[in-house]
Tab-separated table of C-alpha atoms in Angstrom:
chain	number	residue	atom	x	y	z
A	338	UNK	CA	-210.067	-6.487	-168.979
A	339	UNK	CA	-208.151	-3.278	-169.605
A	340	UNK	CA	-205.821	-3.902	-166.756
A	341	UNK	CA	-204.988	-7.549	-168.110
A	342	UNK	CA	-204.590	-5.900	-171.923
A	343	UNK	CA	-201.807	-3.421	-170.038
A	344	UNK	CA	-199.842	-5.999	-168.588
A	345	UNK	CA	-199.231	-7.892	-171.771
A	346	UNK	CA	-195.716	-6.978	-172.900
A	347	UNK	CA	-196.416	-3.735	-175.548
A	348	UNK	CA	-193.683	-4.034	-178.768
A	349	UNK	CA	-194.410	-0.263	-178.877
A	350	UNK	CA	-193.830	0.627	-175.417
A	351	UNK	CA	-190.785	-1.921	-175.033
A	352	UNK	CA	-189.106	0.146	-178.636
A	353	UNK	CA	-189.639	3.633	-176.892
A	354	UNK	CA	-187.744	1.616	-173.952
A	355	UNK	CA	-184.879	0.366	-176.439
A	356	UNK	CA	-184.640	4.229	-177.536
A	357	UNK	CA	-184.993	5.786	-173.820
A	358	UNK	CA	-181.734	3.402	-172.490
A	359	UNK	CA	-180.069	4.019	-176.158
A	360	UNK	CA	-180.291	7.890	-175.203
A	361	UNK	CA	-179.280	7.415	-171.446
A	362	UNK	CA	-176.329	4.960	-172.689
A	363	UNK	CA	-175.239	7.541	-175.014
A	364	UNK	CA	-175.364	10.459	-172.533
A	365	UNK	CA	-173.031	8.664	-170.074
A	366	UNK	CA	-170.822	7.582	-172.030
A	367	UNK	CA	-170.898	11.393	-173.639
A	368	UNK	CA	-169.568	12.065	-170.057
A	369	UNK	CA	-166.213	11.036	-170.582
A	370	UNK	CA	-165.650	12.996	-173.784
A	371	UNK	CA	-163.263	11.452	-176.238
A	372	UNK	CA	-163.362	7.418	-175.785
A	373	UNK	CA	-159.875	6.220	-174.715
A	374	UNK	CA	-159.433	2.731	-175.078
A	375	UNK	CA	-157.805	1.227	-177.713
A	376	UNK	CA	-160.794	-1.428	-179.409
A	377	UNK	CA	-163.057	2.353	-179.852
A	378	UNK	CA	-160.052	4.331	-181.719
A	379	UNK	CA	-159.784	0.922	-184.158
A	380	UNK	CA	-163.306	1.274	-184.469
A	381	UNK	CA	-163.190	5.099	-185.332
A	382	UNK	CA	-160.314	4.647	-187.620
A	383	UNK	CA	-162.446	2.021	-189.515
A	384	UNK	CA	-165.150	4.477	-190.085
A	385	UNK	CA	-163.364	7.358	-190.745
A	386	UNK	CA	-161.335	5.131	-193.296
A	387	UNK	CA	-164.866	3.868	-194.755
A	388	UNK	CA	-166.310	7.350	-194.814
A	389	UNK	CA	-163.525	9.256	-196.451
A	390	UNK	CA	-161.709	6.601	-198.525
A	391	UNK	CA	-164.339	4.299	-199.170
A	392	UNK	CA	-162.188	1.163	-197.679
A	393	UNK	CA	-161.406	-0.511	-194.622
A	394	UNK	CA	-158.950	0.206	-192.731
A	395	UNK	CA	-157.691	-2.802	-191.616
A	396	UNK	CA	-159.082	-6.361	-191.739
A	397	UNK	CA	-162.458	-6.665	-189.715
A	398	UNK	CA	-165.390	-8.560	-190.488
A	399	UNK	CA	-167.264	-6.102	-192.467
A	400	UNK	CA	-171.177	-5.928	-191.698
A	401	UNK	CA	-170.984	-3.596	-188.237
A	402	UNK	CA	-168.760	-1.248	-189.874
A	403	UNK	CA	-170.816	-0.771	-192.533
A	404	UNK	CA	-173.872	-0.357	-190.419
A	405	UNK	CA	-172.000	2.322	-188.539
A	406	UNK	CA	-170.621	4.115	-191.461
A	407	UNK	CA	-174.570	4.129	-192.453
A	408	UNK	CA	-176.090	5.070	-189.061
A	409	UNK	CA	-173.474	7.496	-189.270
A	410	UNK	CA	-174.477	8.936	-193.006
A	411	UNK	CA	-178.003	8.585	-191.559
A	412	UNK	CA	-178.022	10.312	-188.465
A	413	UNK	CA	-175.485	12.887	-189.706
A	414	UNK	CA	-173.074	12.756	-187.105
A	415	UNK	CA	-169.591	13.245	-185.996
A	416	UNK	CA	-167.770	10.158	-185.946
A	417	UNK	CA	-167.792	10.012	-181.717
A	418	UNK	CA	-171.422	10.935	-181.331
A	419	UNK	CA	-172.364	8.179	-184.307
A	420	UNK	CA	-170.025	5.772	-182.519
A	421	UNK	CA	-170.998	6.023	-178.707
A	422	UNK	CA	-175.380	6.415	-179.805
A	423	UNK	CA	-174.701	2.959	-182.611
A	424	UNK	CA	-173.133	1.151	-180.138
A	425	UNK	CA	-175.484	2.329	-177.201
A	426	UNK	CA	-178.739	1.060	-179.058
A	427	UNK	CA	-177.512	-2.140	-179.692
A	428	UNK	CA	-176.714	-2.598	-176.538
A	429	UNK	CA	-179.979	-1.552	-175.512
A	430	UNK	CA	-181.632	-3.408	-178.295
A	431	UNK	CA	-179.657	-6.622	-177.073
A	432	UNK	CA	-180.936	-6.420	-172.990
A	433	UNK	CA	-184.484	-5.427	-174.486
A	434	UNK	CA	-184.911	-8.327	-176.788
A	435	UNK	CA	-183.100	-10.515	-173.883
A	436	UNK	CA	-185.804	-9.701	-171.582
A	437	UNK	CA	-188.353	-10.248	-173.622
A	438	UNK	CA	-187.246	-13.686	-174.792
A	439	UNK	CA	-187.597	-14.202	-171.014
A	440	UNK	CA	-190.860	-12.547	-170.167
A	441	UNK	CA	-193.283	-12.439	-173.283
A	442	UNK	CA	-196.601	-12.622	-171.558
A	443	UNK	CA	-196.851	-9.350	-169.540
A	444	UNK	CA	-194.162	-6.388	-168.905
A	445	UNK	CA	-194.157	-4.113	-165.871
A	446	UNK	CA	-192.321	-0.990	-164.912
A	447	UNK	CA	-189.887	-3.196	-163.078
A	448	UNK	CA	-189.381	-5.165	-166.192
A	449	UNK	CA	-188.253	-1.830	-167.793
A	450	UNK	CA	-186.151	-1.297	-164.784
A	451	UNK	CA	-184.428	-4.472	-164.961
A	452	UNK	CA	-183.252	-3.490	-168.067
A	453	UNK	CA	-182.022	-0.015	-167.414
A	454	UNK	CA	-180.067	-2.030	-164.275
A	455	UNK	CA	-178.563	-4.622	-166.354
A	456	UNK	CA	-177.530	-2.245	-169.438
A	457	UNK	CA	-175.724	0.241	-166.574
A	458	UNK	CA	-174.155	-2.895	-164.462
A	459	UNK	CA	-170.296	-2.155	-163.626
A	460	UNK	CA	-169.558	-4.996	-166.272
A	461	UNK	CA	-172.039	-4.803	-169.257
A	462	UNK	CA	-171.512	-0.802	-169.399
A	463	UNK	CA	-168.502	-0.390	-170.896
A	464	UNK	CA	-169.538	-3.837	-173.592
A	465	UNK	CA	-170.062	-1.607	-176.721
A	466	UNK	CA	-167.235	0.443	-176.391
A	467	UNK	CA	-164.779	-2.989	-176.242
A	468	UNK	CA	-167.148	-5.791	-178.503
A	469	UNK	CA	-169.267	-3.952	-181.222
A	470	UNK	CA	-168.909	-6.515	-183.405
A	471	UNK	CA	-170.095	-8.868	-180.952
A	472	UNK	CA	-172.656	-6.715	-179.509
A	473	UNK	CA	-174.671	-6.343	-183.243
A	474	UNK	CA	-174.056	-10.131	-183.818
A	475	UNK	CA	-175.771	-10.789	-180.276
A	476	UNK	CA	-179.039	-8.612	-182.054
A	477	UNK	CA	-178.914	-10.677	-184.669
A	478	UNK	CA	-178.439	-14.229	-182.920
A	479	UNK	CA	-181.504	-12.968	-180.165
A	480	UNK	CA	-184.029	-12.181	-183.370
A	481	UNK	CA	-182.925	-15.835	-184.338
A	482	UNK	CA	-183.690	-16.907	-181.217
A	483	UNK	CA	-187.270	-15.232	-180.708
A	484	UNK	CA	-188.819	-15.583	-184.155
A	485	UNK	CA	-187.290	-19.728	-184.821
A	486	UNK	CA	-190.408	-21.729	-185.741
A	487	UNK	CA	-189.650	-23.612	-188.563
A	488	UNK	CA	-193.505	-23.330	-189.611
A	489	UNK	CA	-193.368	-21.240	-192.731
A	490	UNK	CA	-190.720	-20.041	-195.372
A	491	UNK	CA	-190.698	-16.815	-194.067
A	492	UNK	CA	-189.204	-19.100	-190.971
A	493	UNK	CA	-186.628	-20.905	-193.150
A	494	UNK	CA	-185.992	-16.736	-194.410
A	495	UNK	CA	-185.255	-15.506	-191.008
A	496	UNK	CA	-183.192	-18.474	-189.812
A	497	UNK	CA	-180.634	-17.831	-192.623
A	498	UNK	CA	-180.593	-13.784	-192.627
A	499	UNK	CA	-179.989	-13.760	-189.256
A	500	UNK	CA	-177.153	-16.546	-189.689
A	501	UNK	CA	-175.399	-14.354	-192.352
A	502	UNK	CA	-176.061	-11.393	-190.172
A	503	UNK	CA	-174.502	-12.924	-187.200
A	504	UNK	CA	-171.844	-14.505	-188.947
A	505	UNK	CA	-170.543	-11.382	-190.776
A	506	UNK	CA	-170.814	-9.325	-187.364
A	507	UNK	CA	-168.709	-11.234	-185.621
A	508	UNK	CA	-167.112	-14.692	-186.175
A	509	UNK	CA	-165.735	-16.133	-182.759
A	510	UNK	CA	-168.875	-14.688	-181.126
A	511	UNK	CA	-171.103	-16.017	-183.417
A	512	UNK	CA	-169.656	-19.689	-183.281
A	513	UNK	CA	-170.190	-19.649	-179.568
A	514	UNK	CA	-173.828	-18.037	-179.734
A	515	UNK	CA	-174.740	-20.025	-182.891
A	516	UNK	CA	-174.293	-23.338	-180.555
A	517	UNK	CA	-175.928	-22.327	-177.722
A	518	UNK	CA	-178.767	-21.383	-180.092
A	519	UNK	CA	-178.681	-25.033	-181.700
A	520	UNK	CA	-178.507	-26.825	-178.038
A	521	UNK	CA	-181.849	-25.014	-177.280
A	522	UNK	CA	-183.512	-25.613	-180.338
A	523	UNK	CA	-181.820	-29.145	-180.440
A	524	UNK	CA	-183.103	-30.132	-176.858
A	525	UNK	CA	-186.254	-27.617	-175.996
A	526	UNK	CA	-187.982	-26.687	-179.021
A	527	UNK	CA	-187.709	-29.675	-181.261
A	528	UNK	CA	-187.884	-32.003	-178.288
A	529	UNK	CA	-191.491	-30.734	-177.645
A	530	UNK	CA	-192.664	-30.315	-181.411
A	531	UNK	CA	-191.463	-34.190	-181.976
A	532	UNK	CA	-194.118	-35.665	-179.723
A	533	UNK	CA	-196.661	-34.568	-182.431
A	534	UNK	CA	-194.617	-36.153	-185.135
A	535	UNK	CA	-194.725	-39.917	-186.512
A	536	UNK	CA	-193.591	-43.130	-185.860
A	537	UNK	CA	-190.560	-42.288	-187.871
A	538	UNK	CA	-189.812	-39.435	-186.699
A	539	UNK	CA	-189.864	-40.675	-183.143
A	540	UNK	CA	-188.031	-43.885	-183.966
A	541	UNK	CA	-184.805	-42.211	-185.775
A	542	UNK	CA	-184.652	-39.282	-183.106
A	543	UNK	CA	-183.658	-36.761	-185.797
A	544	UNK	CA	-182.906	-34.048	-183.365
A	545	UNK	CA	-180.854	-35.901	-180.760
A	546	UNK	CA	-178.911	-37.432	-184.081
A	547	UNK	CA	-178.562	-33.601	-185.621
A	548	UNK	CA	-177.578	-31.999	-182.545
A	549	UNK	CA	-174.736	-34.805	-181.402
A	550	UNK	CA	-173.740	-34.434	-185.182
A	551	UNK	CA	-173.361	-30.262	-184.395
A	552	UNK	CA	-171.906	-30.494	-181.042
A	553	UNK	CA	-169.329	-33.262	-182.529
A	554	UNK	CA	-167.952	-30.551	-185.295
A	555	UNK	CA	-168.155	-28.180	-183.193
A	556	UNK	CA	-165.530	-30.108	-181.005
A	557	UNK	CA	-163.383	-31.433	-183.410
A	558	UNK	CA	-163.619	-27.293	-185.079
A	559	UNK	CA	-162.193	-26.057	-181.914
A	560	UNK	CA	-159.631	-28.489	-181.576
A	561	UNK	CA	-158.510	-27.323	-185.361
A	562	UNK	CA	-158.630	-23.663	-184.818
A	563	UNK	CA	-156.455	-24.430	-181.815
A	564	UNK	CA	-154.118	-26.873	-183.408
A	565	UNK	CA	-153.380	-24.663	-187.002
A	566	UNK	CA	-153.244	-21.369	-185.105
A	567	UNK	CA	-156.119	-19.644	-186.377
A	568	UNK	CA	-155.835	-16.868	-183.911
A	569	UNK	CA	-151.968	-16.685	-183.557
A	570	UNK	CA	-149.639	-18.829	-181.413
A	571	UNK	CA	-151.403	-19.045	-178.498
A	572	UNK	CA	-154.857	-19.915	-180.468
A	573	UNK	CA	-156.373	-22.267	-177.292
A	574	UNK	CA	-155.140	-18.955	-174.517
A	575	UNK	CA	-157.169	-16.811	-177.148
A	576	UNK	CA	-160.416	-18.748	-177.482
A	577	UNK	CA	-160.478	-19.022	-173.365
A	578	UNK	CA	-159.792	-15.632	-172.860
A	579	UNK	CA	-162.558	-14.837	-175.504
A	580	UNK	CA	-165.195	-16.951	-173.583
A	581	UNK	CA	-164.314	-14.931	-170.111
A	582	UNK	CA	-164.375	-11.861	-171.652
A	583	UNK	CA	-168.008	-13.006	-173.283
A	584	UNK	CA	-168.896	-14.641	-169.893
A	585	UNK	CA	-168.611	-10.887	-167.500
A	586	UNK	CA	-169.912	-8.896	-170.341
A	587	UNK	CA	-172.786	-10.333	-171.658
A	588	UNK	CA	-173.200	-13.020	-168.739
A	589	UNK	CA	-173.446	-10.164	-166.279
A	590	UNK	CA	-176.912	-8.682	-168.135
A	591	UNK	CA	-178.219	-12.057	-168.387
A	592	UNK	CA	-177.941	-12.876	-165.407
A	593	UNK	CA	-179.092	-9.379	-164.387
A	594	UNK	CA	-182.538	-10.134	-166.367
A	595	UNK	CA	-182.748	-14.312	-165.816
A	596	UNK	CA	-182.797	-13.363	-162.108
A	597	UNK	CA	-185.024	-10.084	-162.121
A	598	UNK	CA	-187.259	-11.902	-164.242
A	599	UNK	CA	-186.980	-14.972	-162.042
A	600	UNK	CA	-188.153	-12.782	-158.660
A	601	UNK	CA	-191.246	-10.670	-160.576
A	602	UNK	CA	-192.502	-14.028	-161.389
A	603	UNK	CA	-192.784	-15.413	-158.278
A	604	UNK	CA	-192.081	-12.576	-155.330
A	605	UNK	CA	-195.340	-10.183	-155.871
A	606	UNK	CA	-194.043	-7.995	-153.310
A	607	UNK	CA	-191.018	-6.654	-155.883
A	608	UNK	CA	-194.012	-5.691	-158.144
A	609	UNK	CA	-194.427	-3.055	-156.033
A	610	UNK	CA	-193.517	0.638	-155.783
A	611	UNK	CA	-191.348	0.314	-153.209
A	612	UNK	CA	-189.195	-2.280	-155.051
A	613	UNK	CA	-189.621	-0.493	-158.065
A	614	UNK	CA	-187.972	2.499	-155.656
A	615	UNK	CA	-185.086	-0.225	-154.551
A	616	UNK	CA	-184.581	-1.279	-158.453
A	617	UNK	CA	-183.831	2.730	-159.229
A	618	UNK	CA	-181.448	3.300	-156.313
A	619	UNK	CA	-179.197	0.592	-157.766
A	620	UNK	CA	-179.483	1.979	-161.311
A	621	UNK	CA	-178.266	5.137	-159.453
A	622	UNK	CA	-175.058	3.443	-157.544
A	623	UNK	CA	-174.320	1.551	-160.858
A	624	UNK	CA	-174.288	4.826	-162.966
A	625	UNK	CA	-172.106	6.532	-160.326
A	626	UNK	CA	-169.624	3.540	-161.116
A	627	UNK	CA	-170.220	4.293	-165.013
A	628	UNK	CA	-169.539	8.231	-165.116
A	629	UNK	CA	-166.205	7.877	-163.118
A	630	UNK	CA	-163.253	8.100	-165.366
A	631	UNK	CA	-162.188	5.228	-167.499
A	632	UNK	CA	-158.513	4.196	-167.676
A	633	UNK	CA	-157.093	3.881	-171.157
A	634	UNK	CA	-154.647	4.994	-173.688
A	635	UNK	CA	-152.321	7.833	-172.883
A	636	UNK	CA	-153.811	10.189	-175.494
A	637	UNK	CA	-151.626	13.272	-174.210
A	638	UNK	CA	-148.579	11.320	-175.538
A	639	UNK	CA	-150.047	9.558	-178.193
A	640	UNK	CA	-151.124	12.960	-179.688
A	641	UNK	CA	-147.746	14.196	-179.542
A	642	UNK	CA	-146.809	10.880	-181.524
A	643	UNK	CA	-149.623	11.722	-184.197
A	644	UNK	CA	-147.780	15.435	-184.459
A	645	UNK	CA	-144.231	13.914	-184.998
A	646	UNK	CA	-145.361	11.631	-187.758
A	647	UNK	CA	-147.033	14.068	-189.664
A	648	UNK	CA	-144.172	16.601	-189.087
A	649	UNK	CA	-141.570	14.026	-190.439
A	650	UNK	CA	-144.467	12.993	-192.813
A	651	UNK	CA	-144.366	16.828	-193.943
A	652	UNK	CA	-140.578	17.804	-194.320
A	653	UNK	CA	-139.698	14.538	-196.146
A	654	UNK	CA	-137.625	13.348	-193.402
A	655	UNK	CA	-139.903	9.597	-193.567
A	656	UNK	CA	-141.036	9.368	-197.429
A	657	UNK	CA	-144.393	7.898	-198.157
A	658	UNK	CA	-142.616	4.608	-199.610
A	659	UNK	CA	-141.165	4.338	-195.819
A	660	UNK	CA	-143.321	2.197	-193.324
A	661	UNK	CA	-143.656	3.153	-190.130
A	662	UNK	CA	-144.476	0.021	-187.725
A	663	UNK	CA	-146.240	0.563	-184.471
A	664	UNK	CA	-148.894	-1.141	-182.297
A	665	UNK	CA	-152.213	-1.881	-183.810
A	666	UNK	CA	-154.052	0.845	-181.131
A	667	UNK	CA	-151.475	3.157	-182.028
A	668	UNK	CA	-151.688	3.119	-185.642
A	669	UNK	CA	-155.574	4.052	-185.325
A	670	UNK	CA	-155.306	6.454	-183.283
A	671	UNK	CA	-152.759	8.299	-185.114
A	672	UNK	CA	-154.998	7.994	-188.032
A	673	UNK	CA	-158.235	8.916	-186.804
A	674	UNK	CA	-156.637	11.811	-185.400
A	675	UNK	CA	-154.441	13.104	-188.015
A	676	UNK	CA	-154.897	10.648	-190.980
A	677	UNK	CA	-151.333	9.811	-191.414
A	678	UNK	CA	-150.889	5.831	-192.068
A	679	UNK	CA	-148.639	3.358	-190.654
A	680	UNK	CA	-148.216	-0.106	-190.312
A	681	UNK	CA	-149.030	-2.506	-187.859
A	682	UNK	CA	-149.220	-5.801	-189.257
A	683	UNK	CA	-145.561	-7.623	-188.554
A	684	UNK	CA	-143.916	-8.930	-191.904
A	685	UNK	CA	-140.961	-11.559	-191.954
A	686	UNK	CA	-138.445	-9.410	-192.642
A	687	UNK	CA	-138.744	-5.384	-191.646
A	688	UNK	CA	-137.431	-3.465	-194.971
A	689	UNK	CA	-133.836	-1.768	-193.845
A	690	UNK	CA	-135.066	1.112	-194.938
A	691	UNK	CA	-138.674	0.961	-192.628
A	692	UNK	CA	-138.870	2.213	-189.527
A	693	UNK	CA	-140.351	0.482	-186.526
A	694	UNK	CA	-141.558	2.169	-182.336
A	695	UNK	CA	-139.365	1.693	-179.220
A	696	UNK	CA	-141.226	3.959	-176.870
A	697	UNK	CA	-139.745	3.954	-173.102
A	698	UNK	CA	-136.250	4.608	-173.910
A	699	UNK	CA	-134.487	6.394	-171.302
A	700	UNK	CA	-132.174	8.810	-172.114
A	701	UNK	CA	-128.805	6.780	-171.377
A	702	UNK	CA	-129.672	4.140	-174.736
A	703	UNK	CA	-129.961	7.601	-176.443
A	704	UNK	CA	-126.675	8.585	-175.534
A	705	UNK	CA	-125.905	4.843	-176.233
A	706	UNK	CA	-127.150	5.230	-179.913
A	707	UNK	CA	-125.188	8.697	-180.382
A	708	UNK	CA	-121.950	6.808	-179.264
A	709	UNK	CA	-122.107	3.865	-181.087
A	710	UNK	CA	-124.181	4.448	-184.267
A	711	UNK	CA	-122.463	6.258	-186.503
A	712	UNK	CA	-123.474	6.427	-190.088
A	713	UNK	CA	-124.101	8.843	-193.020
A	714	UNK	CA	-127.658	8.154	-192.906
A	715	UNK	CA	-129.154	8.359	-189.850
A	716	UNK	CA	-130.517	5.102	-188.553
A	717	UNK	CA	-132.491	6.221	-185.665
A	718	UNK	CA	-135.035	8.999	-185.116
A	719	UNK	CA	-135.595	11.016	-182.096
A	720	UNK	CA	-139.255	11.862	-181.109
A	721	UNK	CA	-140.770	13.642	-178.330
A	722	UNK	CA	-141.188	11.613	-174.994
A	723	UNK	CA	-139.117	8.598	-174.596
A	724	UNK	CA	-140.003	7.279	-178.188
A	725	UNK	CA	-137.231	6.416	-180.651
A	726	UNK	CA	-137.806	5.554	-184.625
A	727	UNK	CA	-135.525	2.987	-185.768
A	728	UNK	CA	-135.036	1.511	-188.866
A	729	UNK	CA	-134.759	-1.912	-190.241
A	730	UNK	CA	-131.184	-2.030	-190.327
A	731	UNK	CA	-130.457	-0.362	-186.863
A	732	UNK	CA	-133.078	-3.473	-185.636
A	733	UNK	CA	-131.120	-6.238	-187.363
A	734	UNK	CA	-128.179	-4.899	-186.027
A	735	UNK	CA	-129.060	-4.582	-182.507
A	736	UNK	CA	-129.982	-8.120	-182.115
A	737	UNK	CA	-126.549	-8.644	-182.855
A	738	UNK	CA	-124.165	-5.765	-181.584
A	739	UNK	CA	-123.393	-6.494	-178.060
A	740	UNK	CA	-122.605	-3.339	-178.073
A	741	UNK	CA	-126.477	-2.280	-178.464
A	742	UNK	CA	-127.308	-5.375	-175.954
A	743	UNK	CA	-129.463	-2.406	-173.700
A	744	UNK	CA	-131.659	-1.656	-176.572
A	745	UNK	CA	-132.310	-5.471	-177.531
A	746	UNK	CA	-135.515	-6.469	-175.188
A	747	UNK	CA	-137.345	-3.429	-176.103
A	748	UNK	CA	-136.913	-3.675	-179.845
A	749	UNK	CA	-138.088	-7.262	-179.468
A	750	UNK	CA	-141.200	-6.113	-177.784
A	751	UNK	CA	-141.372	-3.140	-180.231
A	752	UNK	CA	-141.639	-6.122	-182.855
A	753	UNK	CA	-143.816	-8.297	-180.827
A	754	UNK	CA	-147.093	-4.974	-180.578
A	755	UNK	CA	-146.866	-5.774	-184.243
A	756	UNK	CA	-150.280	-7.728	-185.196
A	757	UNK	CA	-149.276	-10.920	-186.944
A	758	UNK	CA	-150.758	-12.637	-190.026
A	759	UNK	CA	-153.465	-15.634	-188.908
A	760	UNK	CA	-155.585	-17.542	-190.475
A	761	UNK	CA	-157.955	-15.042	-188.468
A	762	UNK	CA	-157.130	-12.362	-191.220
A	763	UNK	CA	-157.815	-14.557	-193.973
A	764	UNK	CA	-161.158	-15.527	-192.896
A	765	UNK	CA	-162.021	-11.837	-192.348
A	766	UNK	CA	-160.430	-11.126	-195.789
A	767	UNK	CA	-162.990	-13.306	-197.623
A	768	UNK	CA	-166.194	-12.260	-195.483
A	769	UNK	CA	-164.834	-8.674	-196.649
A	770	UNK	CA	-164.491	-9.579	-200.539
A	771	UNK	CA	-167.974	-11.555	-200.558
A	772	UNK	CA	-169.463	-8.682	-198.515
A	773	UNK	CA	-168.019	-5.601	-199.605
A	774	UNK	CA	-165.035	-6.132	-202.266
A	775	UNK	CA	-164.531	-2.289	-203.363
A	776	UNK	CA	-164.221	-1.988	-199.512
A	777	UNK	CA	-161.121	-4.163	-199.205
A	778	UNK	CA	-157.990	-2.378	-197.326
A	779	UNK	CA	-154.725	-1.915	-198.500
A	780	UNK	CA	-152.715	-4.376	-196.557
C-alpha cells in the first residue's frame, strides 16, 4: 500500500523538481556570463527601464515584464541573475506541468528525468532566453489546460484568469495555444461529458457547432491579420515563421515528454535503473551542447558604440532634442548598458537634423564623404569601427547625389533595421494602457 501511495505523482515532490531544473537552468546559462543575443538585451532594457523609470521601454505586451520587474524586486537581484533564474523557472514550470498533464496517475524518477532531458534538449534550452513572453503565456495556457472542468465557478474563475494571463503574456502565442486548447476541449472533453447530457443537448451538438464557429474566426482572423498587415509587410512570412520557431522550441520538449511518457507506460524495462542510467547520460551530452558558447551580438563593438553616444551625448556634439536611429537590438543594448536613449522605431520622414547608423563603411565612402560633403555644419559623424552617424539631410541627399551612389544601399538598409509602426504596436499599446497605463513608454 505504501509502495502504490509513492508512485502516485507527489505536487510536493514534482515543485521541489520545478525548483531543482529552475536552479540547474539558471546555472548553465550563468555559464556564459553576459547573455548576447539580441531578444535578452530588449528584455533587460525593459526592466531596467521599468525599474528605474517606472515605464516601458518600448511597446511589449506588459504582464511578463512586470512579473520580472517583481521577481526581480522580490528576489533582490541584479538585472542578469533576475533575468536568466525568471526565465529558467518558467521554463521549468512549463515541462513540469507538461508532464504532468501527460502522466497524472503515478511519477517515477524517470519521469523527473524526462524532464531534466527535455528542459536541456539542444532546441528547448536556449527558449527563455529568445520567447519569455511566450514561455509565461505557455504557464498560463497549461494551468488552463489541467484545471478546465467547467463544474463550479471557481472553474468559470480559472478559465478567464488564465485567458487574461495568457493573453497579456503574449498575443501571437496565445492565439495559437488558445486554439489548440479549444480543439481539445471542443473534441475530447466535451465530447465525453455530452453523452451524459439530454436529448437536447445531443440533438443540437453544441460543441461540434461552438468549435466549427471558433475554428471558422479563427480562419477568417488569420486571413485579416495577413491581409491589413498586422505584423508589417510581410504579415503571412511572419505568422509562418512564428509557428516554426514555436514548432522546434516548444515542439521539441513535447515531444521529448509525449514520447518518454509514451515508453514508461508501456516498456517496464526503461523503469529501471539502468535506463534511468541511459536517461542521465543524454542529459549529460545535451548539457555539453548547452554550456558551449552561444553566437550573438558583437558586444565588443557594440560597447564601443554605447561609449561614443554617451561621449557625443556628453560634449553636446548630438543635443538631447537630436534622435539618434539605430536597430531595435542596438538601441537596448546601448541602454541597458549605459542608459543613453535612441530611437528605433522608423518615422515617415527622418528630421534633417536626426541622425540615423550606417555601420560597415569602409574607409574609401569616408574619404568619399570628406570629398564631396562639404558644409558648415557637419552632416556626418565619425565613430569608432566602421560606423558612420548621418543625418537626415546627408540621407535625403544621398538617395539622390550620384555622386554619393556608394553610400546609397547601406543607408537604405540603415533605414530598413528601423522597427516600423504595425497594427502589432497598437494592439500592444492598448494591452499596456488597460494593464499598466502609468507604465506607458515614450514613443
Amino acid at each position: 500500500m505504501d509502495l502504490e501511495r509513492n508512485r502516485k505523482a507527489n505536487p510536493a515532490l514534482i515543485s521541489l523538481s520545478t525548483l531543482f531544473l529552475t536552479g540547474l537552468l539558471t546555472l548553465l546559462y550563468s555559464w556564459h556570463g553576459d547573455p548576447s543575443n539580441g531578444e535578452s538585451f530588449r528584455t533587460l532594457a525593459e526592466l531596467r527601464s521599468l525599474s528605474e523609470d517606472g515605464k516601458f521601454f518600448s511597446l511589449q505586451e506588459p504582464l511578463p515584464f512586470l512579473l520580472l520587474s517583481f521577481w526581480k524586486s522580490i528576489l533582490g537581484l541584479n538585472y542578469i541573475p533576475a533575468y536568466l533564474s525568471f526565465g529558467a523557472f518558467f521554463l521549468s514550470l512549463g515541462i513540469h506541468l507538461c508532464a504532468y498533464i501527460m502522466e497524472r496517475e503515478s511519477w517515477k524518477l524517470n519521469h523527473y528525468l524526462f524532464c531534466y532531458l527535455a528542459a536541456i534538449n539542444p532546441f528547448s534550452y536556449l527558449v527563455p532566453l529568445n520567447m519569455l513572453g511566450e514561455v509565461v503565456s505557455f504557464s498560463f495556457l497549461l494551468v488552463l489546460f489541467l484545471s478546465f472542468r467547467m463544474e463550479t465557478v471557481i472553474d468559470l474563475l480559472i478559465l478567464v484568469s488564465c485567458t487574461v494571463l495568457g493573453f497579456f503574456s503574449h498575443f501571437t502565442f496565445f492565439l495559437i495555444g488558445f486554439t489548440i486548447f479549444v480543439i481539445k476541449a471542443g473534441t475530447v472533453g466535451i465530447r465525453e461529458k455530452k453523452k451524459q447530457q439530454s436529448v437536447f443537448f445531443k440533438r443540437r451538438n453544441l460543441p461540434k457547432l461552438f468549435l466549427f464557429g471558433y475554428l471558422s474566426v479563427f480562419v477568417l482572423g488569420i486571413i485579416l491579420l495577413g491581409n491589413l498587415n498586422f505584423y508589417g509587410a510581410h504579415s503571412f512570412v511572419f505568422m509562418g515563421q512564428s509557428v516554426w520557431k514555436y514548432l522546434l522550441g516548444f515542439g521539441s520538449f513535447i515531444l521529448i515528454l509525449f514520447v518518454g511518457n509514451f515508453l514508461l507506460r508501456s516498456e517496464k524495462e526503461l523503469n529501471s535503473l539502468p535506463a534511468s542510467i541511459g536517461i542521465f547520460a543524454l542529459i549529460v551530452v545535451s548539457g555539453y551542447f548547452t554550456i558551449r558558447p552561444i553566437l550573438g551580438l558583437d558586444k565588443a563593438k557594440l560597447s564601443s558604440l554605447a561609449k561614443d553616444v554617451a561621449s557625443l551625448r556628453g560634449r553636446l556634439i548630438v543635443n538631447q532634442d537630436e534622435r539618434i536611429y539605430v536597430s531595435p537590438e542596438i538601441s537596448a543594448y546601448i541602454y541597458f548598458t549605459s542608459k543613453q536613449k535612441t530611437h528605433f522605431t522608423s518615422h515617415p520622414e527622418i528630421r534633417d537634423k536626426d541622425y540615423i547608423l550606417l555601420s560597415e563603411v569602409w574607409a574609401v565612402d569616408r574619404k568619399l564623404l570628406l570629398r564631396e560633403v562639404k558644409a558648415k555644419n557637419t552632416p556626418y559623424l565619425f565613430l569608432s569601427g566602421e560606423r558612420i552617424l548621418i543625418n537626415g539631410f546627408l540621407w535625403k541627399r544621398i538617395q539622390t547625389d550620384p555622386s554619393l551612389k556608394t553610400l546609397r544601399t547601406r543607408s537604405i538598409e540603415a533605414k530598413s533595421e528601423l522597427s516600423d509602426q504595425k497594427g502589432y504596436d497598437d494592439l500592444k499599446t492598448f494591452l499596456i494602457s488597460w494593464f499598466a497605463s502609468s507604465k506607458a513608454p515614450d514613443v
